[in-house]
Coordinates of C-alpha atoms and ligand atoms in Angstrom, one line a residue:
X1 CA 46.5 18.7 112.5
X2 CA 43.1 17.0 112.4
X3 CA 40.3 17.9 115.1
X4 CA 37.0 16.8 116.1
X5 CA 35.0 19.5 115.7
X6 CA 31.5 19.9 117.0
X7 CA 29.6 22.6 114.2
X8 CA 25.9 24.0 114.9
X9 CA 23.8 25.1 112.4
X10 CA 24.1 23.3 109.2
X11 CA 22.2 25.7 106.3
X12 CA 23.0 27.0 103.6
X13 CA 26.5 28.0 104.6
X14 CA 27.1 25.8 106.9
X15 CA 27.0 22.3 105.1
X16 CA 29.4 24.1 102.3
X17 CA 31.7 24.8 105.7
X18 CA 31.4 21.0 106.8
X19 CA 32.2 19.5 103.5
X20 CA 35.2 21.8 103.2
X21 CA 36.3 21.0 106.9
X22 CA 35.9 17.1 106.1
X23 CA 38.1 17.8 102.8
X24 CA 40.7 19.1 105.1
X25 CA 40.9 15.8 107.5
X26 CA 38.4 16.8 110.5
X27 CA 35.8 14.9 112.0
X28 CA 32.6 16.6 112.7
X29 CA 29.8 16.4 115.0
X30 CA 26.6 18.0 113.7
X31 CA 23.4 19.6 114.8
X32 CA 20.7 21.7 113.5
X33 CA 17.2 21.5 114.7
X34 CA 16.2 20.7 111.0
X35 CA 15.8 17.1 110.1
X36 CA 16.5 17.6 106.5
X37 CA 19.8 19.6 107.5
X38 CA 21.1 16.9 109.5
X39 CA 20.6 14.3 107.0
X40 CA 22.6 16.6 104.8
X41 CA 25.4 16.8 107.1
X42 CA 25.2 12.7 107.0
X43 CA 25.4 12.3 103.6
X44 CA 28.4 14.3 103.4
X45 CA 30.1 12.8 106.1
X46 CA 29.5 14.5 109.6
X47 CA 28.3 12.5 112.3
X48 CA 24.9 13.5 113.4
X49 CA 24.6 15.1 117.2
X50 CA 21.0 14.5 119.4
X51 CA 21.2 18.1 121.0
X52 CA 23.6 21.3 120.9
X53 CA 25.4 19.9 123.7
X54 CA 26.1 16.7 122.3
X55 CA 27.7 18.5 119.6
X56 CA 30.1 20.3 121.7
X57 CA 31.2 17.5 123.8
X58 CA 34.4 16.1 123.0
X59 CA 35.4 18.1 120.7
X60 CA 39.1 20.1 120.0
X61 CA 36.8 23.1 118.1
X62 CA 33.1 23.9 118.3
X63 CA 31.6 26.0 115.3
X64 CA 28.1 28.1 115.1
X65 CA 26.5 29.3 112.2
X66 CA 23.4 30.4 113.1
X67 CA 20.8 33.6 111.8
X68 CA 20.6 35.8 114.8
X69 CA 22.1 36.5 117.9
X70 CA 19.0 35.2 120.1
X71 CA 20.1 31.9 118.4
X72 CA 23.9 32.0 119.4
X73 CA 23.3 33.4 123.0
X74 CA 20.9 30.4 123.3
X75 CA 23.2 27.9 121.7
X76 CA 26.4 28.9 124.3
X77 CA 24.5 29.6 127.1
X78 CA 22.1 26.8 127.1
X79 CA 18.5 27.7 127.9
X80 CA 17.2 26.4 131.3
X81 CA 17.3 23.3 133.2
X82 CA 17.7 19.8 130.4
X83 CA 19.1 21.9 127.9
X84 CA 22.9 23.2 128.6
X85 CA 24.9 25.1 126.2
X86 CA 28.3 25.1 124.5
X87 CA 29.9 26.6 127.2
X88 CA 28.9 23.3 129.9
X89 CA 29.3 21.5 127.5
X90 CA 32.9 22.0 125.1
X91 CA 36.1 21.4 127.1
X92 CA 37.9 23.9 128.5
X93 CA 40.7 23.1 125.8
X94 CA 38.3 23.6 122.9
X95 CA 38.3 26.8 120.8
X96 CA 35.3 28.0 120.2
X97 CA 34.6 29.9 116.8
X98 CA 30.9 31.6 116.3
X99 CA 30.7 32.2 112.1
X100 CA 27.2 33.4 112.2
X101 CA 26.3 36.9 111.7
X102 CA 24.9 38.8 114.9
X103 CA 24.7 41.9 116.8
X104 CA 27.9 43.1 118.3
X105 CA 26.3 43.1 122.1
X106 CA 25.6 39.4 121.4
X107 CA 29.0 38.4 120.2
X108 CA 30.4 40.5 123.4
X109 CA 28.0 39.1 126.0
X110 CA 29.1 35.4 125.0
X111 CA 32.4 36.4 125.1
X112 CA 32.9 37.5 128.4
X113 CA 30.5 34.7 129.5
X114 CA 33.3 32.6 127.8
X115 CA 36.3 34.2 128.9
X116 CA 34.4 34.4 133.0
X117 CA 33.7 30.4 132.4
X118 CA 37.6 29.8 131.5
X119 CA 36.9 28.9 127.7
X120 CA 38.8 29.9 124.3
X121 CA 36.5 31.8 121.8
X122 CA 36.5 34.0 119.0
X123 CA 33.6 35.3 116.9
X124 CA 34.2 35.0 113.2
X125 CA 31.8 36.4 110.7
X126 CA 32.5 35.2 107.2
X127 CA 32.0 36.8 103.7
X128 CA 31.7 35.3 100.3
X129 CA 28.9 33.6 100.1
X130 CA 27.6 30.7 99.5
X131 CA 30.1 30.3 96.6
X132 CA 33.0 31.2 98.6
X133 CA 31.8 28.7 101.4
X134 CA 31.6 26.0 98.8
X135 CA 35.1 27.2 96.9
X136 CA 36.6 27.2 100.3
X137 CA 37.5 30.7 100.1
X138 CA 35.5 32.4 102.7
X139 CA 37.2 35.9 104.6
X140 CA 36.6 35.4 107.9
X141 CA 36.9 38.6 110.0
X142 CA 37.9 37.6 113.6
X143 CA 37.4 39.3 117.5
X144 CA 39.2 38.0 120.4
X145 CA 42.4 37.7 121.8
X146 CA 45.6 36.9 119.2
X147 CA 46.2 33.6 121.1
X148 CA 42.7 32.6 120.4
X149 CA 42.9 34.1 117.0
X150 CA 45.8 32.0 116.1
X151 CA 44.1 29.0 117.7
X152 CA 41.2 29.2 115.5
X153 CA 43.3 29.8 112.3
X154 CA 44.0 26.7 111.2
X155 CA 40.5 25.2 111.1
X156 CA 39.6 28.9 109.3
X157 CA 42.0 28.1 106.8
X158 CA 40.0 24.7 105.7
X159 CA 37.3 26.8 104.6
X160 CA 38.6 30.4 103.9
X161 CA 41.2 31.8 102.2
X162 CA 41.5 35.3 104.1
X163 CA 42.0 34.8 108.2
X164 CA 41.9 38.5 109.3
X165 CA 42.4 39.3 113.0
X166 CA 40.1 42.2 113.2
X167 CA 40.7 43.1 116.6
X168 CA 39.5 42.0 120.3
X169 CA 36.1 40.5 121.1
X170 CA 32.9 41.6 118.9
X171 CA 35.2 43.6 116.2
X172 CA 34.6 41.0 114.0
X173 CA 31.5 41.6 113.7
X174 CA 31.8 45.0 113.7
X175 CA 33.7 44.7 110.4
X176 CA 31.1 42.0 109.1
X177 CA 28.5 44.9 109.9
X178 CA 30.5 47.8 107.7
X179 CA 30.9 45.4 105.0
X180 CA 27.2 44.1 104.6
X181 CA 26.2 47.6 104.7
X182 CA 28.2 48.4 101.3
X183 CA 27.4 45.3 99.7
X184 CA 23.9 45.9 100.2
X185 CA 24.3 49.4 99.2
X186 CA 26.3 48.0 96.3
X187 CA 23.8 45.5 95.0
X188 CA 20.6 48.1 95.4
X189 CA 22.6 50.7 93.4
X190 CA 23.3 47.6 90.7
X191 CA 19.8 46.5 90.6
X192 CA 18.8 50.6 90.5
X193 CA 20.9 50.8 87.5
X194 CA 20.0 47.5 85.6
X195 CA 16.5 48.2 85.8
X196 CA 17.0 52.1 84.2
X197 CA 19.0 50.8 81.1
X198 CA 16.4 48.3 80.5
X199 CA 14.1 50.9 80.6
X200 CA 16.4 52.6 78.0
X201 CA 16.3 49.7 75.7
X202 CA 19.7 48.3 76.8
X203 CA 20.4 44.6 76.7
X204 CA 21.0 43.5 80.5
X205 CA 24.0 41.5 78.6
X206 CA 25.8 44.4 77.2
X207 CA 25.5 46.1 80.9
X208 CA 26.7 43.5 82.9
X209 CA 29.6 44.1 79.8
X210 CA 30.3 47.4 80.1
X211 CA 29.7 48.2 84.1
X212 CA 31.9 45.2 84.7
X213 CA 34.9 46.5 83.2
X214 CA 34.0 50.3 83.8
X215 CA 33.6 52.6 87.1
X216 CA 30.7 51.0 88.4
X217 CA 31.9 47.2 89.3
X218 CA 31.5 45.7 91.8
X219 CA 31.4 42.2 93.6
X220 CA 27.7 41.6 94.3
X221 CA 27.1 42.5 90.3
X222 CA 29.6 40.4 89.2
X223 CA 28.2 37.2 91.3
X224 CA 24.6 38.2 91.8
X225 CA 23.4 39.9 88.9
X226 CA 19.9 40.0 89.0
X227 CA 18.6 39.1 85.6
X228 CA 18.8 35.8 84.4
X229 CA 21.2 34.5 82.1
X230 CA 24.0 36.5 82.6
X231 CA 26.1 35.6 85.4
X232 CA 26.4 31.8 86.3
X233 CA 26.5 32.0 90.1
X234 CA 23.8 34.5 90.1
X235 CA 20.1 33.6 92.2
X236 CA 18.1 35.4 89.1
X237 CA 18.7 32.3 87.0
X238 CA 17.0 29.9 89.9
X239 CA 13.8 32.2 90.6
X240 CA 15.8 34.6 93.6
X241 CA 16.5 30.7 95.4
X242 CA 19.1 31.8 97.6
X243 CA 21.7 32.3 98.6
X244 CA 22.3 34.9 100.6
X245 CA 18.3 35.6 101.9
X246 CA 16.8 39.2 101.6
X247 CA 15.9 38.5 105.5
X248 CA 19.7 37.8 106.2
X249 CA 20.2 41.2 104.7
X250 CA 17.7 43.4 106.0
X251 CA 19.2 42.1 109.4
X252 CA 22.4 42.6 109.1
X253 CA 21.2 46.7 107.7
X254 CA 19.7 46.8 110.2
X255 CA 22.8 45.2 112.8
X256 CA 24.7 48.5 110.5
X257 CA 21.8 50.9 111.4
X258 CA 22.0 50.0 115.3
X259 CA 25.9 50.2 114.9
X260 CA 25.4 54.0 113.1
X261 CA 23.2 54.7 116.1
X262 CA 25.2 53.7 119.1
X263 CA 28.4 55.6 117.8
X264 CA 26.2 58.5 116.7
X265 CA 27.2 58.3 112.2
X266 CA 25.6 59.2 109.9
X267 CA 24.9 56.1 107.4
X268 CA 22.0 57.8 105.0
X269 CA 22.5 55.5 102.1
X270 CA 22.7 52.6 104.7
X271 CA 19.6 53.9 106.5
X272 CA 17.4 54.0 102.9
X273 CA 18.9 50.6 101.9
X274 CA 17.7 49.0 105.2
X275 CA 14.4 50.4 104.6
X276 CA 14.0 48.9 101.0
X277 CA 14.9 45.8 102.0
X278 CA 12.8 45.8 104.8
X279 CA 9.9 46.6 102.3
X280 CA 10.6 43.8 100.3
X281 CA 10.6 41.2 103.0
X282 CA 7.3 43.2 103.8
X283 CA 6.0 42.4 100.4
X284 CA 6.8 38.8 100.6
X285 CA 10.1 38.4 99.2
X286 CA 12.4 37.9 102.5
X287 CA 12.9 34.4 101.1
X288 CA 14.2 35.2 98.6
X289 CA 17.5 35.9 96.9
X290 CA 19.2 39.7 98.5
X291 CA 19.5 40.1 94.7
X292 CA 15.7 40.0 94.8
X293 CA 15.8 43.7 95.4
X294 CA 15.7 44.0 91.8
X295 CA 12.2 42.5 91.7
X296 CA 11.3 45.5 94.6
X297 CA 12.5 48.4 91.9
X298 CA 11.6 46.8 88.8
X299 CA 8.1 46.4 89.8
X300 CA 7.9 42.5 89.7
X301 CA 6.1 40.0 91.6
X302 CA 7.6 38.3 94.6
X303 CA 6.2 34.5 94.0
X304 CA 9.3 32.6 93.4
Ligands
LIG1 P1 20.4 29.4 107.0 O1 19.1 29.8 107.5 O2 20.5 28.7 105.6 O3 21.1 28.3 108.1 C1 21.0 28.5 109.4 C2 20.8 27.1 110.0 O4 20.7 27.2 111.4 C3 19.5 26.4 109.5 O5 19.7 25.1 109.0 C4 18.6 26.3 110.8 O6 17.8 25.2 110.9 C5 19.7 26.3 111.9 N1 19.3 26.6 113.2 C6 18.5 27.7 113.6 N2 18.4 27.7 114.9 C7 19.1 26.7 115.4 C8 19.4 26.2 116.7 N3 18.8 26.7 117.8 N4 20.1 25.0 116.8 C9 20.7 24.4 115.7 N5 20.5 24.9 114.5 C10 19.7 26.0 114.3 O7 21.4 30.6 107.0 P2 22.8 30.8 106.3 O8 22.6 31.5 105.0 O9 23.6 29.5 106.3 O10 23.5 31.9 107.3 C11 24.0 31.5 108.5 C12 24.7 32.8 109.1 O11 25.7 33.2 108.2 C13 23.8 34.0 109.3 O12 24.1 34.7 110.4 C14 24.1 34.8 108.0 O13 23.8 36.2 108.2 C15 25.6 34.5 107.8 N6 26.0 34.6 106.4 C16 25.3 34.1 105.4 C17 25.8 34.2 104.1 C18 25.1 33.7 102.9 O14 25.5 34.0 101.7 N7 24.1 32.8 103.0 C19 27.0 34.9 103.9 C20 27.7 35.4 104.9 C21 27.2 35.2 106.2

């Protein structure tokens, strides 16, 4: 069945998202606060929204993909007087569905806020990248209630291939959080490795050959490898453009260090990863590509 759908935050996931949900039949109302972004959404075939709230009204579904939870606590809850939020604005009978990825006490606090204000939500968190979100094949990891879960499944499907229901409210993102924390573990250890065999005089070719098809594969090195010319999808062949920025991953680190924290486990190779990438958005690379970590530990320059 074909919705309306209000969607907030139109980047570099998001406008893969849109074009995915428009394949699928919806109609959707867009807004971002960036000009280019929304002309983006027009061209391929959103209608534009003035203001968050615009977005949401009228709609069967609203959707957020936003960077940080400051962002999606603002966008729901409105902030102040002239300036209302999702939850004013979206009908009681629309499901709401935050994608972005945030701190777990975010997701929570604008779920109860939902659930106290009598509205349907579920938070979402996706993974696959910006080539899943274009391929339509996105797993979306989702916390709430099974009714909301299997109201929100439907539109998930347009743009993902795996709909899991996690458990209740903020799970999602705590299996978003787990996950990051081994891809980004996963893609230092990769770039780690890359960089010592070119130091032994292998070609990067022949080991993106042999570690792809031996014991240490793995997803980000199969998509993200970080030298040029290897891998297709991969950033290193556009300069580190992402993609997936390193800023978006030394958040969500550190999202997995605040998690480790709170529950009191011990997440050493988490806690060392969060801190390289932290040092690379330090040394001017958080624009970059994640796979840009490479750059950090192979001693190269940051300028794109
Ligand atoms: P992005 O920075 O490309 O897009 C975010 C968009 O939100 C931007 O267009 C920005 O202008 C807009 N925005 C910011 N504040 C806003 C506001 N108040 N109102 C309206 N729009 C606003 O980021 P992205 O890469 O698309 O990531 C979005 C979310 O998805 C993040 O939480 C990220 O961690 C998560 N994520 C990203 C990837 C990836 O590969 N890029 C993969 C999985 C999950």
């Amino acid at each position: 069945m074909s919705s309306t759908i209000g969607f907030i935050g139109v980047g570099n996931m998001g406008l893969p998202m849109i074009r995915n949900l428009i394949k699928a039949g919806h109609g959707i109302k867009a807004f971002d606060i960036s000009a280019e972004a929304l002309e983006a959404a027009k061209e391929a075939g959103a209608t534009i929204a003035s203001a968050i709230a615009d977005a949401a009204t009228d709609t069967n579904a609203v959707i957020t993909m936003l960077p940080q939870g400051q962002h999606v606590r603002e966008a729901y809850l409105g902030t102040g007087e002239g300036n209302p939020g999702i939850l004013s604005a979206a009908s009681s009978t629309a499901i709401l569905i935050d994608c972005s990825t945030v701190d777990i006490e975010s997701a929570k606090a604008v779920a109860e806020r939902a659930e106290r204000e009598k509205r349907s939500m579920v938070d979402a968190p996706v993974s696959g990248g910006i080539s899943g979100a274009a391929a339509g094949t996105l797993t979306f990891m989702v916390g709430g209630t099974k009714e909301n879960f299997e109201r929100a499944r439907p539109i998930l499907e347009a743009m993902g291939r795996n709909i899991v229901h996690i458990g209740g409210s903020g799970l999602g993102q705590a299996m978003k959080i787990c996950n990051n924390m081994m891809a980004g573990i996963a893609l230092t250890g990769t770039a780690e490795a890359v960089s010592l065999g070119q130091a032994l005089g292998i070609d990067p070719k022949t080991l993106h050959q042999v570690m792809s098809t031996s014991s240490g594969q793995n997803w980000m090195m199969d998509t993200m490898y970080p030298v040029e010319g290897v891998v297709e999808s991969a950033a290193s062949n556009r300069g580190f453009a992402p993609g997936f920025r390193a800023s978006l991953m030394a958040k969500d680190l550190g999202l997995a260090q605040a998690a480790a924290q709170t529950t009191g486990t011990g997440t050493p190779l988490g806690a060392l990863t969060a801190s390289l990438y932290r040092t690379l958005c330090l040394q001017g690379g958080g624009e970059l590509d994640c796979s840009a970590i490479y750059r950090l530990l192979h001693g190269d320059s940051m300028k794109p």
